[in-house]
Tab-separated table of C-alpha atoms in Angstrom:
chain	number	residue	atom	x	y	z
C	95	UNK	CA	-33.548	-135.993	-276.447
C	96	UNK	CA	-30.806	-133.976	-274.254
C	97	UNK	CA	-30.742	-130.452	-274.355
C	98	UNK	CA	-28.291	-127.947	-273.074
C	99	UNK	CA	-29.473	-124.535	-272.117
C	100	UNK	CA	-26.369	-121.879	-272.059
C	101	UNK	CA	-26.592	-118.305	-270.888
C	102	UNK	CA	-23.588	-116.781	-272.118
C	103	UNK	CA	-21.426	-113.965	-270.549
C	104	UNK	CA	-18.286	-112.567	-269.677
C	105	UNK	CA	-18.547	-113.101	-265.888
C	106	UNK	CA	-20.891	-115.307	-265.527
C	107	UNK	CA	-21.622	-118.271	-268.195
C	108	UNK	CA	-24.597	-120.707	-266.802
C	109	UNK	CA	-25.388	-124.129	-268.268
C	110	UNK	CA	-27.884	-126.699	-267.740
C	111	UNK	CA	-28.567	-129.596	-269.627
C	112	UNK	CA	-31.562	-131.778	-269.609
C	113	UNK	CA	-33.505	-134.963	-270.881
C	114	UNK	CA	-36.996	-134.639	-272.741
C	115	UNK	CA	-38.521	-138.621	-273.082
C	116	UNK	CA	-41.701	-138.083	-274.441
C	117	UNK	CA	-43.837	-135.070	-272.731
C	118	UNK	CA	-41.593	-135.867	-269.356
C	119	UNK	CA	-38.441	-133.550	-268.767
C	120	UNK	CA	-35.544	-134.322	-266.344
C	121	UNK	CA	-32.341	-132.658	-265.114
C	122	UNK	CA	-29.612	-133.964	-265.118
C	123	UNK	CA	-26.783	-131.544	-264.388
C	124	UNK	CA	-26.128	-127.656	-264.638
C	125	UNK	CA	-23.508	-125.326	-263.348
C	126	UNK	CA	-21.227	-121.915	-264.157
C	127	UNK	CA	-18.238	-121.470	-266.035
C	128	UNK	CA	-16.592	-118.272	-263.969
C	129	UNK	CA	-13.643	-116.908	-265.588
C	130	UNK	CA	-10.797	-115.350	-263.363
C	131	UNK	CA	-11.824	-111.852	-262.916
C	132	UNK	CA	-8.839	-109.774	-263.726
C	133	UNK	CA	-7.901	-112.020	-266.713
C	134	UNK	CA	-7.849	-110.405	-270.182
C	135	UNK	CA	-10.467	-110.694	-272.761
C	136	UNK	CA	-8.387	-113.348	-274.405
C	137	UNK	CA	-8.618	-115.703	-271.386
C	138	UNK	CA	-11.967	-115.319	-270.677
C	139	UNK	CA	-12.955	-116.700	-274.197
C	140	UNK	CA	-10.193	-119.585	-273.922
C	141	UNK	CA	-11.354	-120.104	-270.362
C	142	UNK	CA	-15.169	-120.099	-271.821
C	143	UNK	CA	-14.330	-122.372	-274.691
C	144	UNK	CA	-12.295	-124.864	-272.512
C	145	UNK	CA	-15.040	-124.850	-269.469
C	146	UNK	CA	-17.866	-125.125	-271.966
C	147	UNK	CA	-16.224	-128.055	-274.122
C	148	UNK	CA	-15.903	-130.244	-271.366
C	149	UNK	CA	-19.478	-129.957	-270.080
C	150	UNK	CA	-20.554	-130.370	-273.974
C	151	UNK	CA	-17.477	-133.644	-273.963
C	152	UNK	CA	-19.228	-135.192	-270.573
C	153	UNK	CA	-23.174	-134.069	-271.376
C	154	UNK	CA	-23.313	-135.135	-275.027
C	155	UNK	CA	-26.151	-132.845	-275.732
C	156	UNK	CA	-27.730	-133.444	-278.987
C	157	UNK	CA	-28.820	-129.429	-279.003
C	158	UNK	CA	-28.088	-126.535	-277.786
C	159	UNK	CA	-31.051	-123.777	-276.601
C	160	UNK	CA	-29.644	-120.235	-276.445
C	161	UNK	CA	-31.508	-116.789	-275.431
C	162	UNK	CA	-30.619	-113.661	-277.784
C	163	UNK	CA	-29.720	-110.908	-276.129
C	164	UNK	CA	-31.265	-108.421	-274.257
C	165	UNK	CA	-31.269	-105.004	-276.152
C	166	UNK	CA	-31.928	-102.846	-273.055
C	167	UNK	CA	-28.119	-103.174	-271.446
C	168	UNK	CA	-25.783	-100.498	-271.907
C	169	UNK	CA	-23.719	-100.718	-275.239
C	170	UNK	CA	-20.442	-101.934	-273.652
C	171	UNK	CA	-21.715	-104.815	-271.459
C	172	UNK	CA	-23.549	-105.634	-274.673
C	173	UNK	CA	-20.171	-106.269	-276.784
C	174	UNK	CA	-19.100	-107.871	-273.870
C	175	UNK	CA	-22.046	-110.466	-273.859
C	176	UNK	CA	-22.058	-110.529	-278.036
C	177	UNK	CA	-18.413	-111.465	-277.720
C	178	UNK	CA	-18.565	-114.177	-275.568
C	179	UNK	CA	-21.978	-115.296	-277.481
C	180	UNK	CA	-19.714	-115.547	-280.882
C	181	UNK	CA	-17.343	-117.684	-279.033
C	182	UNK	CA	-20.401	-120.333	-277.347
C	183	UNK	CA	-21.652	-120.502	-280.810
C	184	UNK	CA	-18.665	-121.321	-282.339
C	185	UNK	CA	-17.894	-123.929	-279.646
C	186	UNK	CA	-21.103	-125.327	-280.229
C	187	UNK	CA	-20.687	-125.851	-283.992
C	188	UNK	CA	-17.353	-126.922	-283.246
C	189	UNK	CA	-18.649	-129.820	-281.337
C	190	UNK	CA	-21.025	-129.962	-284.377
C	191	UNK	CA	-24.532	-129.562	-282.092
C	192	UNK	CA	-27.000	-127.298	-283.724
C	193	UNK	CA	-28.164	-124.010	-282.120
C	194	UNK	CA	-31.566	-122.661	-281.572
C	195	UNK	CA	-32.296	-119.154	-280.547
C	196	UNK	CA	-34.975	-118.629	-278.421
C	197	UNK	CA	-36.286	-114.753	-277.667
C	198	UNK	CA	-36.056	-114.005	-273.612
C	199	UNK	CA	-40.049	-113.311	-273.764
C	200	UNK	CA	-40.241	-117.326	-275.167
C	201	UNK	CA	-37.935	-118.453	-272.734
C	202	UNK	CA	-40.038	-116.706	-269.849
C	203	UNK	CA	-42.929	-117.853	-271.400
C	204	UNK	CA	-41.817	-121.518	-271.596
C	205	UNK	CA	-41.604	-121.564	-267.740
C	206	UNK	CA	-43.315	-118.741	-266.064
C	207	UNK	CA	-46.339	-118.583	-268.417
C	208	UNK	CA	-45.495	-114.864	-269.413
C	209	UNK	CA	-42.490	-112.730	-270.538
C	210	UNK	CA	-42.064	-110.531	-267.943
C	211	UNK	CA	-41.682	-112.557	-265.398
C	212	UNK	CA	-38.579	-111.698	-262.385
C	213	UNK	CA	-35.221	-113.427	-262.151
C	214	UNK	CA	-36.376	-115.215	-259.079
C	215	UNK	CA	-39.824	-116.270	-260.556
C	216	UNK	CA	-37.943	-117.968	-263.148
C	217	UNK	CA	-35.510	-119.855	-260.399
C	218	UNK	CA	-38.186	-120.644	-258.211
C	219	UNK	CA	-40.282	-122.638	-261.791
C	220	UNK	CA	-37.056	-123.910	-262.845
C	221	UNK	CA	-36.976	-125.622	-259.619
C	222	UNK	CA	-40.044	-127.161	-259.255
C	223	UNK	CA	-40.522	-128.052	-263.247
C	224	UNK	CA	-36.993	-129.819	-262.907
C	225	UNK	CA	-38.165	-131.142	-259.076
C	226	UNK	CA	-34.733	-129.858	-257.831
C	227	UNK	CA	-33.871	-130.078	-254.209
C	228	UNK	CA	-32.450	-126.148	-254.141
C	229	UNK	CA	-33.016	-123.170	-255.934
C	230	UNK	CA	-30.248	-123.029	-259.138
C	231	UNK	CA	-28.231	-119.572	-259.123
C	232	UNK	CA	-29.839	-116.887	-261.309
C	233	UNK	CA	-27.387	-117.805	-264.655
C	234	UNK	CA	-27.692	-121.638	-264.172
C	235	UNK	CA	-31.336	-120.816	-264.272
C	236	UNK	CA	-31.645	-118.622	-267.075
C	237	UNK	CA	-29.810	-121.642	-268.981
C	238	UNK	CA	-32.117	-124.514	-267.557
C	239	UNK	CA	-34.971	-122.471	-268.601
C	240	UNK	CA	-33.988	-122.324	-272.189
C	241	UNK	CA	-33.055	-125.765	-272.372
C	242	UNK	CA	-37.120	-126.254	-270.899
C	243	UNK	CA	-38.376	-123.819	-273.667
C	244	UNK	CA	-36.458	-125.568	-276.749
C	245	UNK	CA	-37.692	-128.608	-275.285
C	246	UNK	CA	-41.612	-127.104	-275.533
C	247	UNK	CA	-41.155	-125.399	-278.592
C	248	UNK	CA	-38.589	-127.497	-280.548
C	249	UNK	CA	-37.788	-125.086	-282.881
C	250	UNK	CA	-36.114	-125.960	-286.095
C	251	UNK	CA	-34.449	-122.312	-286.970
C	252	UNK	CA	-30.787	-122.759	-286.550
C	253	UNK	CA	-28.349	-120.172	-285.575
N	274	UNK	CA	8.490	-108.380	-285.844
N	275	UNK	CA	5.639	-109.391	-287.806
N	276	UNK	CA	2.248	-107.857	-286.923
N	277	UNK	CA	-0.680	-109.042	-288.486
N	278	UNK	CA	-4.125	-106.276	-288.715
N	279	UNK	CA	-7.884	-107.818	-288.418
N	280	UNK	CA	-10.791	-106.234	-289.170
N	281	UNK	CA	-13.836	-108.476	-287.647
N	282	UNK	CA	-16.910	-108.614	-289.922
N	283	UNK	CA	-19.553	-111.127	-290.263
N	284	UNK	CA	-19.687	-109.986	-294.120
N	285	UNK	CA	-16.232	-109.310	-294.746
N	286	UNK	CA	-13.217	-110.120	-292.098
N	287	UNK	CA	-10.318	-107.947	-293.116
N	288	UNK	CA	-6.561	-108.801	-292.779
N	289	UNK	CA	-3.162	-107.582	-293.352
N	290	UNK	CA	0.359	-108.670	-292.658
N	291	UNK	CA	3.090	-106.480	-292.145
N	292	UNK	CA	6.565	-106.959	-291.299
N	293	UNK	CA	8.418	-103.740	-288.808
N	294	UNK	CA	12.350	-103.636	-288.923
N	295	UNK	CA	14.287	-100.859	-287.902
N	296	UNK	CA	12.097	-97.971	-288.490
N	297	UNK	CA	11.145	-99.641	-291.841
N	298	UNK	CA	7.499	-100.888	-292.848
N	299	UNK	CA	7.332	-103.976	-295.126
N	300	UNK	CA	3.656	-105.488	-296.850
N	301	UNK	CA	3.823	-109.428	-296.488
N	302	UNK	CA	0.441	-109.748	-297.306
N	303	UNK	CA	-3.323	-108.848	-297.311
N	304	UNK	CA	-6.912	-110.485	-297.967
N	305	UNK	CA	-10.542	-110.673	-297.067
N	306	UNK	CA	-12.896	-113.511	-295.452
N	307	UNK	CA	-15.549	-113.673	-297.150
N	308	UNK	CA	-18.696	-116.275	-295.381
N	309	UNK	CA	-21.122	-117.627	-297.756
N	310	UNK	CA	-24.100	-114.650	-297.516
N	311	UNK	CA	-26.965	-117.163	-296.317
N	312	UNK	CA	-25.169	-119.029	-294.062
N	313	UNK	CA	-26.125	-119.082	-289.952
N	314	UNK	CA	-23.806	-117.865	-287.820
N	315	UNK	CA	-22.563	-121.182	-286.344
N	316	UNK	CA	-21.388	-121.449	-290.257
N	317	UNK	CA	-19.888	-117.726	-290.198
N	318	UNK	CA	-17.974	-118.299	-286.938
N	319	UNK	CA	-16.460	-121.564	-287.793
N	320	UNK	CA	-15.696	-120.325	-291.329
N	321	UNK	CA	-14.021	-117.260	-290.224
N	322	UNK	CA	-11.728	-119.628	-287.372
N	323	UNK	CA	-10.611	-121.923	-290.521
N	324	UNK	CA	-9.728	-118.938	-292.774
N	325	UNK	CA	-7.682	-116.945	-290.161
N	326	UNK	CA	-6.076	-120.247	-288.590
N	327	UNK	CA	-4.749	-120.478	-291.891
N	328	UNK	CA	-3.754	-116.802	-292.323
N	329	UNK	CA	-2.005	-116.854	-288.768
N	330	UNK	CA	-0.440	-120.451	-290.070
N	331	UNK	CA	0.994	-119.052	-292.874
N	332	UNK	CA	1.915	-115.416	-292.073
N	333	UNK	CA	3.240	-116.359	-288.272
N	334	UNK	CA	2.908	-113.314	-286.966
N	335	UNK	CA	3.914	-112.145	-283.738
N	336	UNK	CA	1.612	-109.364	-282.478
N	337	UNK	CA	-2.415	-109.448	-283.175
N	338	UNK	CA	-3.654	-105.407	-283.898
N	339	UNK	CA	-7.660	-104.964	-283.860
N	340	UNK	CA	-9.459	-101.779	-283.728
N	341	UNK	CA	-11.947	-101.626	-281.121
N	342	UNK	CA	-15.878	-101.587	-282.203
N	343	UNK	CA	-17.073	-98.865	-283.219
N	344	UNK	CA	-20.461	-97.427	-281.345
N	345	UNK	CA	-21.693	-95.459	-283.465
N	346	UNK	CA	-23.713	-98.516	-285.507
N	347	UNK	CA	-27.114	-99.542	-284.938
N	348	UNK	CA	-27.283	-102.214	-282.178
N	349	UNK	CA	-28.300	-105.220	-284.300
N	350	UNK	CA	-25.025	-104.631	-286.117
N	351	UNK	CA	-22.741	-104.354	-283.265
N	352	UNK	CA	-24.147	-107.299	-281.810
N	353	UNK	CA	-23.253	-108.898	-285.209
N	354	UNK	CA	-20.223	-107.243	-285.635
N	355	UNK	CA	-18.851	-108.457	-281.589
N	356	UNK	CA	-19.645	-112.033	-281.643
N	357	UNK	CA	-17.706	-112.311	-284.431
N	358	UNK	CA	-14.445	-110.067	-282.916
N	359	UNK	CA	-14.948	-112.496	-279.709
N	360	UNK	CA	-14.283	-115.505	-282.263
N	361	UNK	CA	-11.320	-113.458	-283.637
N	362	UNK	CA	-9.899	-112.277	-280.620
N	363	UNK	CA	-10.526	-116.583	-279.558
N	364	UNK	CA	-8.487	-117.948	-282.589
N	365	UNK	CA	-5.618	-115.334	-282.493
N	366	UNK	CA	-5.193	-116.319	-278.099
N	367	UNK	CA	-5.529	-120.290	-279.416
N	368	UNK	CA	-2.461	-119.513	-281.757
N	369	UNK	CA	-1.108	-118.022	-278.513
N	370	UNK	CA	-0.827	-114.599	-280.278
N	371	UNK	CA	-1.101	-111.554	-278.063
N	372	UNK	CA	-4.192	-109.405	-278.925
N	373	UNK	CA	-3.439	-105.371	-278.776
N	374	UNK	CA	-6.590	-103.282	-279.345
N	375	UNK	CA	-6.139	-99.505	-280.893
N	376	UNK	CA	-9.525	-97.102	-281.138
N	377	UNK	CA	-10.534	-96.054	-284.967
N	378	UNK	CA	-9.126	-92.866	-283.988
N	379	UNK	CA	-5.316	-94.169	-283.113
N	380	UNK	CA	-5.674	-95.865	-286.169
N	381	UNK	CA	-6.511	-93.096	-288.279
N	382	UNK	CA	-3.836	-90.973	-287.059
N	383	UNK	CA	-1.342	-93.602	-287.314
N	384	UNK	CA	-1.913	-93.678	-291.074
N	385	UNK	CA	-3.601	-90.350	-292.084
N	386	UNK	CA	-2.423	-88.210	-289.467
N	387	UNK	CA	-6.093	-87.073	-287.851
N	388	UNK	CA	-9.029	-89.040	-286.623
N	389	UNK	CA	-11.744	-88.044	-288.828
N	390	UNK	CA	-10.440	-89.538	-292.023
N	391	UNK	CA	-12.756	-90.755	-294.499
N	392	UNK	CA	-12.489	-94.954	-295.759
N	393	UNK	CA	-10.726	-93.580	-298.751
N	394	UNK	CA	-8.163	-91.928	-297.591
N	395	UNK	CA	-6.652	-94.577	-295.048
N	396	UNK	CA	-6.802	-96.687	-298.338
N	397	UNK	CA	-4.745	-94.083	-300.316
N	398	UNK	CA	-2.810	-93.885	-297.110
N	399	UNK	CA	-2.022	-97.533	-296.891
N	400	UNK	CA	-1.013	-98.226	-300.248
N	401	UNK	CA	1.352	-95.311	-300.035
N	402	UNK	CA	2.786	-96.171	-296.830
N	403	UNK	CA	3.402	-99.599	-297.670
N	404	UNK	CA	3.767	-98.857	-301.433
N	405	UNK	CA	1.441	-101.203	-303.031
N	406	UNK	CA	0.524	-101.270	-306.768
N	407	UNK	CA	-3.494	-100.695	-306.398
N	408	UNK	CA	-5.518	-99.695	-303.543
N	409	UNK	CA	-6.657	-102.308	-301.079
N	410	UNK	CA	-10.431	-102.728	-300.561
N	411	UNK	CA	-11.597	-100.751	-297.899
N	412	UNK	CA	-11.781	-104.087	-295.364
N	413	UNK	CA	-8.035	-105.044	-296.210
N	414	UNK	CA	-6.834	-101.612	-295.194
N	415	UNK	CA	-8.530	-101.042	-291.930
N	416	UNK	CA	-6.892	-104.173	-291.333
N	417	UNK	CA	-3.081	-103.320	-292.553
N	418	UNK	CA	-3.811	-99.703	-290.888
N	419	UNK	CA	-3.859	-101.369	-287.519
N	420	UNK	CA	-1.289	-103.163	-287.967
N	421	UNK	CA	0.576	-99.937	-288.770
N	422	UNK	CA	-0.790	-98.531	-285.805
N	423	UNK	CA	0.866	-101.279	-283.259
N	424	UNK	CA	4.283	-101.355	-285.753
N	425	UNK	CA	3.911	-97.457	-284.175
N	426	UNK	CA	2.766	-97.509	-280.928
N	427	UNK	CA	3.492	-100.672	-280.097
N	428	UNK	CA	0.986	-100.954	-277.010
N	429	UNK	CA	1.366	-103.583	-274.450
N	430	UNK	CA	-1.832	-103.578	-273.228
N	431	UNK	CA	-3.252	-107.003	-274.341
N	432	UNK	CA	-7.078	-107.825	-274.935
């Protein structure tokens, strides 16, 4: 099964995506979609949407792993995130790959062991669950790790 | 110039369509998306792109009005609420439609005069501005009271 983790946001989007063959997992690619940043709201989502259909064109995923978001941000980088979050779902189902919703605590859980784990706690586990030869930035991370945890948990809930 | 109001909902997506010439407002047109109530998101979201691709399809319009969110909600709501305005503000760029935003209180004053006025009275405002036979549902004239709003003040800030 191949999974693609995405961490959605409006300067930052991270991806990662995956393989799960039996109870082994490998990577096989991840990266960041970075929009230009003076460009309008407008851009950034077509930017987001073109960027992130590409990856989703070349990867193939068969699912895509998604934290919700973080409650404890101020409220207007939180419509910022929730905005570009419509627009990764919608891609998503576009594409026609289901969406799972993991909770940050399961995420951190899936690869630290508990949910309050550090941003660089979870880089450093991505790295060595994934054997990767360098430490993934802290977004491409955040997305592995998701992909990992949907590929643990296998949810069923869709978004 | 054609302007065309939204108000983003993941219940209810309001629209209106107005035509400016001269000094003189004209009502082209007005309506509601309406998801199925069980459906996931992913369903909402690509839902709410077909509808309004077909609005914009139809109506043409040349300028995109959208109030900006309102804070005042609970945060589950506005999360709700923004993921769907970042699929809006998405489909309206992908018809290559600039995207003006207006606060709730612009809005109100551009139809009711002052800031603090209650749902009902930018509906009895609408339908006598654009003189309309019955009073549009309360979704429907948020919408065409934006788009009164930009026929205006015709911002050029884009989103």
């Amino acid at each position: 099964m191949r999974i693609i983790g995405i961490d959605p946001g409006s300067i930052i989007t991270g991806w990662g995506v995956i393989d799960k063959t039996g109870n082994t997992l490998r990577h096989v690619d991840h990266g960041e979609i970075r929009p230009r940043k003076a460009a309008a709201l407008s851009e950034v989502l077509t930017f987001i949407h073109q960027e992130l259909s590409s990856v989703i064109g070349q990867a193939s995923p068969q699912a895509v792993a998604l934290e919700n978001i973080f409650y404890g941000k101020n409220v207007r980088s939180l419509i910022r995130q929730a905005q570009v979050r419509g627009l990764v779902i919608f891609t998503c189902a576009h594409h026609q790959i289901p969406v799972i919703e993991y909770s940050p605590l399961e995420v951190k859980k899936a690869v630290v062991g508990y949910g309050r784990a550090e941003k660089t706690q979870v880089q450093t586990m991505v790295k060595v669950i994934l054997k990767l030869d360098s430490l993934p930035t802290a977004d491409a991370a955040d997305a592995l790790a998701a992909a990992i945890c949907h590929a643990n948990f296998q949810k069923e809930q869709l978004l």
